Coordinates of C-alpha atoms in Angstrom, one line a residue:
X1 CA -7.3 22.0 13.5
X2 CA -10.9 22.9 12.6
X3 CA -13.3 22.8 15.5
X4 CA -16.8 21.5 14.8
X5 CA -20.1 21.8 16.7
X6 CA -21.1 19.0 18.9
X7 CA -22.7 16.0 17.3
X8 CA -24.4 12.9 18.7
X9 CA -23.6 9.3 17.9
X10 CA -25.3 6.0 18.9
X11 CA -23.6 3.1 20.8
X12 CA -20.2 4.9 20.3
X13 CA -19.9 3.8 16.7
X14 CA -21.0 5.3 13.4
X15 CA -18.3 4.7 10.9
X16 CA -15.3 4.6 13.2
X17 CA -14.3 3.0 16.4
X18 CA -14.1 3.4 20.2
X19 CA -10.6 3.7 21.6
X20 CA -9.4 4.0 25.1
X21 CA -8.8 7.7 25.2
X22 CA -10.3 9.0 22.0
X23 CA -13.4 8.4 19.9
X24 CA -13.2 8.5 16.1
X25 CA -16.5 9.5 14.7
X26 CA -16.6 10.0 10.9
X27 CA -14.9 11.5 7.9
X28 CA -15.1 14.7 6.0
X29 CA -13.4 16.1 2.8
X30 CA -11.2 19.2 3.0
X31 CA -10.9 21.8 0.2
X32 CA -8.2 19.7 -1.5
X33 CA -10.6 16.8 -1.7
X34 CA -8.8 14.6 0.9
X35 CA -10.8 12.6 3.3
X36 CA -10.0 13.5 6.9
X37 CA -11.1 11.8 10.1
X38 CA -12.8 13.6 13.0
X39 CA -11.6 13.0 16.6
X40 CA -13.5 13.7 19.8
X41 CA -11.6 15.8 22.3
X42 CA -14.3 16.2 24.9
X43 CA -17.4 14.1 25.3
X44 CA -20.2 13.4 27.9
X45 CA -22.2 10.2 27.8
X46 CA -25.9 10.6 27.6
X47 CA -29.0 8.4 27.3
X48 CA -30.7 8.4 23.9
X49 CA -33.5 6.1 22.9
X50 CA -32.5 2.7 24.3
X51 CA -28.7 2.8 23.8
X52 CA -25.8 4.9 25.0
X53 CA -25.1 8.0 23.1
X54 CA -22.4 10.7 23.4
X55 CA -22.0 14.4 22.8
X56 CA -18.7 16.1 22.3
X57 CA -16.5 18.6 20.5
X58 CA -14.8 17.2 17.5
X59 CA -11.8 18.3 15.5
X60 CA -9.9 16.9 12.5
X61 CA -7.0 14.6 13.1
X62 CA -5.3 15.8 9.9
X63 CA -5.0 12.2 8.7
X64 CA -6.4 10.7 5.5
X65 CA -8.7 7.7 5.9
X66 CA -6.0 5.0 5.1
X67 CA -3.5 6.7 7.4
X68 CA -6.1 6.7 10.2
X69 CA -6.8 3.0 9.6
X70 CA -3.2 2.1 9.9
X71 CA -2.6 4.3 13.0
X72 CA -5.8 2.9 14.7
X73 CA -4.7 -0.7 14.3
X74 CA -3.3 -2.5 17.4
X75 CA -0.1 -4.5 17.1
X76 CA -1.2 -6.5 20.1
X77 CA -4.5 -7.5 18.5
X78 CA -2.8 -8.4 15.2
X79 CA -0.1 -10.5 17.0
X80 CA -2.7 -12.3 19.0
X81 CA -4.9 -13.2 16.0
X82 CA -1.8 -14.1 14.0
X83 CA -0.7 -16.6 16.7
X84 CA -4.2 -18.2 16.8
X85 CA -4.4 -18.4 13.0
X86 CA -0.9 -19.9 12.8
X87 CA -1.9 -22.6 15.3
X88 CA -4.9 -23.4 13.1
X89 CA -2.8 -23.7 10.0
X90 CA -0.2 -25.9 11.7
X91 CA -2.9 -28.2 13.1
X92 CA -5.3 -28.6 10.2
X93 CA -3.5 -27.7 7.0
X94 CA 0.1 -28.9 7.5
X95 CA 1.6 -32.3 8.1
X96 CA 4.4 -31.0 10.3
X97 CA 2.9 -32.4 13.6
X98 CA 1.8 -35.6 12.0
X99 CA 5.3 -36.7 10.8
X100 CA 5.5 -39.4 13.5
X101 CA 2.3 -41.1 12.3
X102 CA 2.3 -43.9 9.8
X103 CA -0.8 -42.6 8.1
X104 CA -0.2 -38.8 7.9
X105 CA -2.9 -38.0 5.4
X106 CA -5.6 -39.9 7.2
X107 CA -4.6 -38.4 10.6
X108 CA -4.6 -34.9 9.1
X109 CA -8.1 -35.1 7.5
X110 CA -9.7 -37.1 10.3
X111 CA -8.5 -34.5 12.7
X112 CA -9.9 -31.7 10.5
X113 CA -13.3 -33.5 10.2
X114 CA -13.7 -34.2 13.9
X115 CA -12.5 -30.8 14.9
X116 CA -14.9 -29.1 12.5
X117 CA -17.8 -31.0 14.0
X118 CA -16.7 -29.9 17.5
X119 CA -16.3 -26.3 16.3
X120 CA -19.8 -26.2 14.7
X121 CA -21.5 -27.7 17.8
X122 CA -19.7 -25.3 20.2
X123 CA -20.5 -22.3 18.1
X124 CA -24.2 -23.4 17.9
X125 CA -24.4 -23.9 21.7
X126 CA -22.8 -20.5 22.4
X127 CA -25.1 -18.8 19.9
X128 CA -28.2 -20.3 21.6
X129 CA -26.9 -19.1 25.0
X130 CA -27.2 -15.5 23.7
X131 CA -24.3 -14.4 25.9
X132 CA -22.9 -10.9 25.5
X133 CA -19.4 -12.4 25.2
X134 CA -18.1 -16.0 24.9
X135 CA -16.4 -16.5 28.2
X136 CA -14.6 -13.2 29.0
X137 CA -12.1 -13.2 31.9
X138 CA -8.7 -14.5 32.6
X139 CA -9.9 -17.9 33.9
X140 CA -12.0 -19.1 30.9
X141 CA -9.5 -17.7 28.4
X142 CA -6.6 -19.4 30.1
X143 CA -8.6 -22.7 30.3
X144 CA -9.5 -22.6 26.6
X145 CA -5.9 -21.7 25.6
X146 CA -4.6 -24.6 27.7
X147 CA -7.1 -27.0 26.1
X148 CA -6.0 -25.9 22.7
X149 CA -2.4 -26.8 23.5
X150 CA -3.3 -30.1 25.1
X151 CA -5.5 -31.0 22.1
X152 CA -2.6 -30.2 19.7
X153 CA -0.2 -32.3 21.8
X154 CA -2.6 -35.3 21.6
X155 CA -2.9 -34.8 17.8
X156 CA 0.9 -34.8 17.5
X157 CA 1.0 -38.2 19.2
X158 CA -2.0 -39.7 17.2
X159 CA -2.0 -42.1 14.4
X160 CA -5.1 -43.1 12.4
X161 CA -3.6 -46.5 11.8
X162 CA -3.7 -47.7 15.5
X163 CA -6.6 -47.9 18.0
X164 CA -4.7 -45.9 20.6
X165 CA -3.6 -43.4 18.0
X166 CA -7.3 -43.0 16.9
X167 CA -8.4 -42.4 20.5
X168 CA -5.8 -39.7 20.9
X169 CA -6.8 -38.2 17.6
X170 CA -10.5 -38.0 18.5
X171 CA -9.8 -36.6 21.9
X172 CA -7.3 -34.0 20.6
X173 CA -9.6 -32.9 17.8
X174 CA -12.6 -32.4 20.2
X175 CA -10.5 -30.4 22.7
X176 CA -8.8 -28.3 20.1
X177 CA -12.0 -27.7 18.1
X178 CA -14.3 -26.7 21.0
X179 CA -11.7 -24.5 22.8
X180 CA -10.6 -22.7 19.6
X181 CA -14.3 -21.9 18.9
X182 CA -14.6 -20.1 22.2
X183 CA -11.4 -18.1 21.5
X184 CA -12.5 -17.2 18.0
X185 CA -15.8 -15.8 19.3
X186 CA -14.0 -13.8 22.0
X187 CA -11.7 -12.3 19.4
X188 CA -14.7 -11.3 17.2
X189 CA -16.3 -9.7 20.2
X190 CA -13.2 -7.7 20.9
X191 CA -13.0 -6.5 17.3
X192 CA -16.6 -5.4 17.4
X193 CA -15.6 -2.7 19.9
X194 CA -13.0 -1.2 17.4
X195 CA -15.3 -1.0 14.4
X196 CA -15.6 -3.1 11.2
X197 CA -13.2 -1.1 9.1
X198 CA -10.3 -1.4 11.5
X199 CA -11.3 -5.0 12.2
X200 CA -11.0 -5.9 8.5
X201 CA -7.5 -4.4 8.3
X202 CA -6.4 -6.2 11.4
X203 CA -7.8 -9.6 10.5
X204 CA -6.5 -9.6 7.0
X205 CA -3.0 -8.4 8.1
X206 CA -2.9 -10.9 10.9
X207 CA -3.8 -13.6 8.4
X208 CA -0.9 -12.5 6.1
X209 CA 1.5 -12.8 9.0
X210 CA 0.1 -16.2 10.0
X211 CA 0.5 -17.5 6.4
X212 CA 4.1 -16.2 6.1
X213 CA 4.9 -17.8 9.5
X214 CA 3.2 -21.0 8.3
X215 CA 5.4 -21.1 5.2
X216 CA 8.5 -20.6 7.4
X217 CA 7.5 -23.5 9.7
X218 CA 6.2 -25.9 7.0
X219 CA 9.6 -27.6 6.9
X220 CA 10.0 -27.6 10.7
X221 CA 10.9 -30.9 12.5
X222 CA 8.3 -32.8 14.4
X223 CA 9.8 -31.6 17.8
X224 CA 9.7 -27.9 16.8
X225 CA 6.2 -28.3 15.4
X226 CA 5.0 -29.8 18.7
X227 CA 6.5 -27.0 20.8
X228 CA 4.9 -24.4 18.6
X229 CA 1.5 -26.0 18.7
X230 CA 1.6 -25.8 22.5
X231 CA 3.1 -22.3 22.8
X232 CA 1.0 -20.5 20.2
X233 CA -2.3 -21.0 22.1
X234 CA -0.8 -19.6 25.2
X235 CA 0.5 -16.5 23.3
X236 CA -2.9 -16.1 21.7
X237 CA -4.8 -16.4 25.0
X238 CA -2.6 -13.9 26.8
X239 CA -2.9 -11.3 24.1
X240 CA -6.6 -11.9 23.9
X241 CA -7.0 -11.2 27.6
X242 CA -4.9 -8.0 27.4
X243 CA -6.9 -6.8 24.4
X244 CA -10.3 -7.8 26.0
X245 CA -9.5 -5.9 29.1
X246 CA -8.5 -2.7 27.3
X247 CA -11.3 -2.2 24.7
X248 CA -14.4 -0.3 25.6
X249 CA -17.3 -2.5 24.6
X250 CA -20.5 -0.8 23.4
X251 CA -23.4 -1.3 25.8
X252 CA -26.0 -3.7 24.5
X253 CA -29.8 -3.0 24.7
X254 CA -30.9 -4.6 28.0
X255 CA -34.2 -5.8 26.7
X256 CA -33.9 -6.7 23.0
X257 CA -37.0 -6.3 20.9
X258 CA -38.4 -9.2 18.9
X259 CA -36.7 -9.9 15.6
X260 CA -38.9 -9.2 12.6
X261 CA -39.6 -11.8 9.9
X262 CA -37.5 -10.0 7.4
X263 CA -34.5 -9.9 9.7
X264 CA -34.9 -13.7 10.3
X265 CA -34.8 -14.2 6.6
X266 CA -31.7 -12.1 6.3
X267 CA -29.9 -14.2 9.0
X268 CA -31.1 -17.4 7.3
X269 CA -29.6 -16.2 4.0
X270 CA -26.3 -15.4 5.7
X271 CA -26.3 -18.9 7.2
X272 CA -27.3 -20.6 3.8
X273 CA -24.5 -18.7 1.9
X274 CA -22.0 -19.7 4.6
X275 CA -23.1 -23.3 4.5
X276 CA -22.7 -23.5 0.8
X277 CA -19.2 -22.0 0.8
X278 CA -18.1 -24.2 3.6
X279 CA -19.4 -27.3 1.8
X280 CA -17.6 -26.5 -1.4
X281 CA -14.3 -25.8 0.4
X282 CA -14.5 -28.9 2.5
X283 CA -15.2 -31.1 -0.6
X284 CA -12.5 -29.7 -2.8
X285 CA -10.0 -29.6 0.0
X286 CA -10.3 -33.3 0.7
X287 CA -10.7 -34.4 -3.0
X288 CA -7.7 -32.3 -4.2
X289 CA -5.6 -32.3 -1.0
X290 CA -5.9 -36.0 -0.2
X291 CA -4.8 -36.9 -3.6
X292 CA -2.1 -34.2 -3.9
X293 CA -0.4 -35.3 -0.6
X294 CA 0.1 -38.7 -2.2
X295 CA 2.1 -37.3 -5.1
X296 CA 3.4 -34.0 -3.7
X297 CA 4.5 -33.9 -0.1
X298 CA 4.3 -30.1 0.4
X299 CA 0.8 -29.5 -0.8
X300 CA 0.2 -27.4 2.4
X301 CA 2.8 -25.0 1.2
X302 CA 0.7 -24.1 -1.8
X303 CA -2.3 -23.7 0.4
X304 CA -0.4 -21.3 2.6
X305 CA 0.9 -19.3 -0.4
X306 CA -2.6 -19.0 -1.9
X307 CA -4.0 -17.8 1.4
X308 CA -1.2 -15.3 1.8
X309 CA -1.7 -13.6 -1.6
X310 CA -5.4 -13.6 -1.2
X311 CA -5.3 -11.9 2.2
X312 CA -2.6 -9.5 1.0
X313 CA -4.9 -8.2 -1.7
X314 CA -7.7 -8.0 0.8
X315 CA -5.6 -6.1 3.3
X316 CA -4.6 -3.5 0.6
X317 CA -8.2 -3.1 -0.5
X318 CA -9.3 -2.6 3.1
X319 CA -6.6 0.1 3.7
X320 CA -7.0 2.1 0.4
X321 CA -10.7 1.5 -0.2
X322 CA -12.2 1.3 3.3
X323 CA -15.8 2.4 2.4
X324 CA -16.5 -0.8 0.5
X325 CA -14.4 -3.1 2.6
X326 CA -16.9 -5.9 3.3
X327 CA -18.2 -5.8 -0.3
X328 CA -14.6 -6.1 -1.7
X329 CA -13.9 -9.0 0.6
X330 CA -17.0 -10.8 -0.5
X331 CA -16.4 -10.2 -4.1
X332 CA -12.8 -11.3 -3.9
X333 CA -13.8 -14.5 -2.1
X334 CA -16.4 -15.4 -4.7
X335 CA -14.0 -14.7 -7.5
X336 CA -11.2 -16.8 -6.1
X337 CA -13.6 -19.7 -5.3
X338 CA -15.0 -19.7 -8.8
X339 CA -11.5 -19.4 -10.3
X340 CA -10.2 -22.3 -8.2
X341 CA -13.1 -24.5 -9.2
X342 CA -12.6 -23.6 -12.9
X343 CA -8.9 -24.6 -12.7
X344 CA -9.8 -28.1 -11.6
X345 CA -10.4 -29.7 -15.0
X346 CA -7.3 -28.2 -16.5
X347 CA -4.7 -29.7 -14.2
X348 CA -3.5 -33.3 -13.9
X349 CA -3.2 -35.5 -10.8
X350 CA 0.3 -34.1 -10.0
X351 CA -0.7 -30.4 -10.1
X352 CA -4.1 -30.3 -8.3
X353 CA -2.5 -28.1 -5.7
X354 CA -2.9 -25.0 -7.9
X355 CA -6.6 -25.3 -7.9
X356 CA -6.7 -26.1 -4.2
X357 CA -4.5 -23.1 -3.3
X358 CA -6.8 -20.7 -5.1
X359 CA -9.9 -22.2 -3.5
X360 CA -8.3 -22.0 -0.1
X361 CA -7.4 -18.3 -0.6
X362 CA -11.1 -17.6 -1.5
X363 CA -12.2 -19.5 1.6
X364 CA -9.8 -17.4 3.8
X365 CA -11.3 -14.2 2.3
X366 CA -14.8 -15.4 2.9
X367 CA -14.1 -16.3 6.5
X368 CA -12.8 -12.8 7.1
X369 CA -15.7 -11.2 5.3
X370 CA -18.2 -13.3 7.3
X371 CA -16.6 -12.1 10.6
X372 CA -16.9 -8.5 9.4
X373 CA -20.6 -9.0 8.4
X374 CA -21.3 -10.4 11.9
X375 CA -19.6 -7.4 13.5
X376 CA -21.7 -5.0 11.4
X377 CA -24.9 -7.0 12.1
X378 CA -24.2 -6.9 15.8
X379 CA -23.8 -3.1 15.7
X380 CA -26.8 -2.5 13.4
X381 CA -29.3 -4.9 15.2
X382 CA -28.0 -4.1 18.7
X383 CA -27.6 -7.9 19.3
X384 CA -24.9 -9.9 21.0
X385 CA -21.9 -10.5 18.6
X386 CA -21.5 -14.0 20.1
X387 CA -25.1 -14.8 19.1
X388 CA -24.8 -13.6 15.5
X389 CA -21.2 -14.8 14.9
X390 CA -21.8 -18.1 16.5
X391 CA -24.9 -18.7 14.3
X392 CA -23.1 -17.7 11.0
X393 CA -19.8 -19.5 11.7
X394 CA -21.6 -22.6 12.9
X395 CA -23.3 -22.8 9.5
X396 CA -19.9 -22.3 7.8
X397 CA -18.2 -25.2 9.7
X398 CA -21.3 -27.3 9.3
X399 CA -21.0 -26.9 5.6
X400 CA -17.3 -27.8 5.8
X401 CA -18.2 -31.0 7.7
X402 CA -20.8 -31.9 5.0
X403 CA -18.2 -31.2 2.3
X404 CA -15.6 -33.4 3.9
X405 CA -18.1 -36.2 4.5
X406 CA -19.1 -36.0 0.8
X407 CA -15.4 -36.1 -0.2
X408 CA -14.8 -39.2 1.9
X409 CA -17.8 -40.9 0.2
X410 CA -16.6 -40.2 -3.4
X411 CA -12.9 -40.5 -2.6
X412 CA -12.5 -44.0 -4.0
X413 CA -14.3 -43.0 -7.3
X414 CA -12.3 -39.8 -7.7
X415 CA -10.4 -41.1 -10.7
X416 CA -13.7 -42.0 -12.5
X417 CA -15.4 -38.7 -11.8
X418 CA -16.1 -36.2 -14.6
X419 CA -14.2 -33.2 -13.2
X420 CA -15.8 -30.9 -15.8
X421 CA -19.3 -31.7 -14.5
X422 CA -18.2 -31.3 -10.9
X423 CA -16.7 -27.9 -11.7
X424 CA -19.8 -26.8 -13.6
X425 CA -22.0 -27.7 -10.7
X426 CA -19.7 -26.0 -8.1
X427 CA -19.5 -22.8 -10.1
X428 CA -23.3 -22.8 -10.7
X429 CA -23.8 -23.1 -7.0
X430 CA -21.5 -20.2 -6.3
X431 CA -23.3 -18.1 -8.8
X432 CA -26.7 -19.0 -7.3
X433 CA -25.3 -18.2 -3.8
X434 CA -23.9 -14.8 -4.9
X435 CA -26.9 -13.8 -7.0
X436 CA -29.9 -15.1 -5.0
X437 CA -28.8 -16.5 -1.6
X438 CA -26.3 -14.1 0.1
X439 CA -26.3 -11.1 -2.2
X440 CA -24.6 -7.7 -1.9
X441 CA -28.1 -6.3 -1.3
X442 CA -28.2 -8.4 1.8
X443 CA -24.9 -6.9 2.9
X444 CA -26.5 -3.5 2.6
X445 CA -29.4 -4.7 4.7
X446 CA -27.0 -5.8 7.4
X447 CA -25.8 -2.2 7.6
X448 CA -29.3 -0.8 7.8
X449 CA -30.4 -2.9 10.8
X450 CA -33.8 -3.7 12.2
X451 CA -36.8 -1.8 10.8
X452 CA -39.2 -1.7 13.7
X453 CA -40.4 0.4 16.5
X454 CA -37.0 1.4 17.6
X455 CA -36.3 2.5 14.0
X456 CA -39.2 4.8 13.9
X457 CA -39.5 8.2 12.4
X458 CA -37.2 11.0 13.3
X459 CA -39.7 13.1 15.2
X460 CA -40.9 10.3 17.5
X461 CA -40.0 9.8 21.2
X462 CA -38.9 12.0 24.0
X463 CA -37.3 15.3 23.2
X464 CA -38.5 15.2 19.6
X465 CA -38.4 18.4 17.7
X466 CA -41.4 20.2 16.1
X467 CA -39.5 20.6 12.8
X468 CA -41.1 19.0 9.8
X469 CA -39.4 15.9 8.4
X470 CA -38.8 17.8 5.2
X471 CA -37.0 20.6 7.0
X472 CA -34.8 18.0 8.8
X473 CA -34.0 16.4 5.5
X474 CA -33.2 19.7 3.9
X475 CA -30.6 20.4 6.6
X476 CA -28.9 17.1 5.9
X477 CA -29.1 17.5 2.1
X478 CA -27.6 21.0 2.3
X479 CA -24.9 20.2 4.8
X480 CA -23.6 16.9 3.3
X481 CA -24.2 17.6 -0.4
X482 CA -26.6 14.8 -1.3
X483 CA -27.6 14.3 -4.9
X484 CA -31.2 14.8 -6.0
X485 CA -31.9 11.0 -6.1
X486 CA -30.3 10.6 -2.7
X487 CA -32.5 13.4 -1.5
X488 CA -35.5 11.4 -2.6
X489 CA -34.4 8.3 -0.7
X490 CA -33.4 10.1 2.5
X491 CA -37.0 11.0 3.9
X492 CA -38.2 7.5 3.1
X493 CA -35.2 6.0 4.8
X494 CA -35.8 8.1 7.9
X495 CA -39.5 7.0 8.0
X496 CA -38.3 3.4 8.4
X497 CA -39.2 2.2 4.9
X498 CA -37.7 -1.0 3.7
X499 CA -35.7 -1.2 0.5
X500 CA -38.6 -2.8 -1.3
X501 CA -41.0 0.0 -0.2
X502 CA -38.5 2.7 -1.3
X503 CA -38.1 0.8 -4.6
X504 CA -41.9 0.9 -5.2
X505 CA -42.2 4.5 -4.2
X506 CA -39.5 5.8 -6.4
X507 CA -39.8 3.3 -9.3
X508 CA -36.2 2.2 -9.2
X509 CA -34.5 -1.1 -8.7
X510 CA -33.5 -2.5 -5.4
X511 CA -29.8 -2.4 -6.3
X512 CA -30.1 1.3 -7.1
X513 CA -31.8 1.9 -3.7
X514 CA -29.0 0.1 -2.0
X515 CA -26.4 2.1 -3.8
X516 CA -28.1 5.4 -2.8
X517 CA -28.4 4.3 0.9
X518 CA -24.7 3.4 0.9
X519 CA -23.8 6.8 -0.5
X520 CA -25.9 8.5 2.1
X521 CA -24.2 6.6 4.9
X522 CA -20.8 7.4 3.5
X523 CA -21.4 11.1 3.0
X524 CA -23.0 11.6 6.5
X525 CA -20.4 9.3 8.2
X526 CA -22.9 6.9 9.7
X527 CA -23.0 3.1 9.6
X528 CA -26.7 2.4 10.0
X529 CA -30.2 3.9 10.0
X530 CA -30.3 4.6 13.7
X531 CA -27.1 6.6 13.4
X532 CA -28.7 8.6 10.6
X533 CA -31.7 9.3 12.8
X534 CA -29.6 10.4 15.7
X535 CA -27.6 12.7 13.3
X536 CA -30.7 14.3 12.0
X537 CA -32.0 14.9 15.6
X538 CA -28.7 16.4 16.5
X539 CA -28.5 18.7 13.5
X540 CA -32.2 19.8 13.9
X541 CA -31.8 20.3 17.6
X542 CA -28.6 22.4 17.2
X543 CA -30.3 24.6 14.6
X544 CA -33.4 25.1 16.7
X545 CA -31.2 25.9 19.7
X546 CA -29.3 28.6 17.7
X547 CA -32.5 30.0 16.3
X548 CA -34.0 30.3 19.9
X549 CA -30.8 32.0 21.2
X550 CA -30.9 34.5 18.3
X551 CA -34.6 35.3 19.0
X552 CA -33.9 35.9 22.7
X553 CA -30.9 38.1 21.9
X554 CA -33.0 40.2 19.5

């Protein structure tokens, strides 16, 4: 093992995760070129700026990055999220629990529509409450899990063709939608404490398990489906409580600073992109699925297969290419959504499930990517994960509601629709979303965080060093091997300059600036600008301390 000098990190997370008895900080390359992770063996909490920092001795774990990601994943978290995801698939994308209803298709899609409204409203309310967590504690989690089971039981007894059945359907959809929204936010808050890279691996792997289990239960009888729809929320809630009580949650800033106009625009763009994707998925799900169920009774099986293969690819990318995890997830989701839309005009009425399956796989990848973006934004902006995730996911489900409503309106004229025109419009909207609304540059900005007073220059604040900024930058450039262009970006980044200002100063494109910033973060092992500032302070302070000791000794 190679022992390193002490280093400082902010809020317990740079590019790794907080664990119960060990803290993973960042990665380095050994002489063979392998990327190894660093593990803290002794640390002491300390107050730095407005957050909690930590100092400690670090040594290598001897594991490569993908080996670390696999070893850091929790089977309990994966099992809990898989149980919750399987419940969602059984309730909203399978007709197993609706076999007793005379109008199975109508019951399924009405339940999906009403539940999506309940989810969107619940997420919006929780986001406005600005709570640190959704409703942590055994009581609220047990209550929400119970309501999920009760809502599923009501849905299994519902029938859109009778007044009593419609009453049960509406009540069950509201209960299951609102309670599952709370559970979802609590899971995201738990994953924030373990870091975005590990969270991406766990979420995608849990989704794969849920899809495989959904395929296995797609032919289950009505009795078995009802039992599973009641038991799964209890399993999910129990494992969520265990995981929630075990993780060490990073301490939030007690008095958050005002959000700048640029940050507000960034959040609006995230919500707009989510709204658009949700609208497209809801529209095509109803148009293709409603028709497909009339000609092919196991349309849900193709949805589950499409989701499984999409998340399997995403899980592999998250393990073997962890540095660009959220970018790969976003790119994969956009690719699958466009591909699924393009397949629409080339299939007939009896094979629309191919296109629907690909679109559903893209939607599943986008949902995972959006959760990871919310986790990174919560870390970068020092804001409540519930507030950010509630806002973004509320936009996603609002878009799904709008898409379902539009699908209901044009459902009768589906046969007369020009599918080529609809497909061209959908792909054009996806292109506009990816190129102008929610771009990869925005994902980089999420990692940078707020640019304001708390992101000031390196030499500001208490305990600042007298070293010149250029000297501080030279230390980082020399130690981490930054390229000449990255060396030009580093001092401007430490001064709190925005991407547009750096672009103007260096006469390069915004995309090139974003690439250089990502490379700087990857080489130094940090995840945001504040982490880079703290690293520079630590390196400068350590060098000044050694120089002072040498002077005294001489």
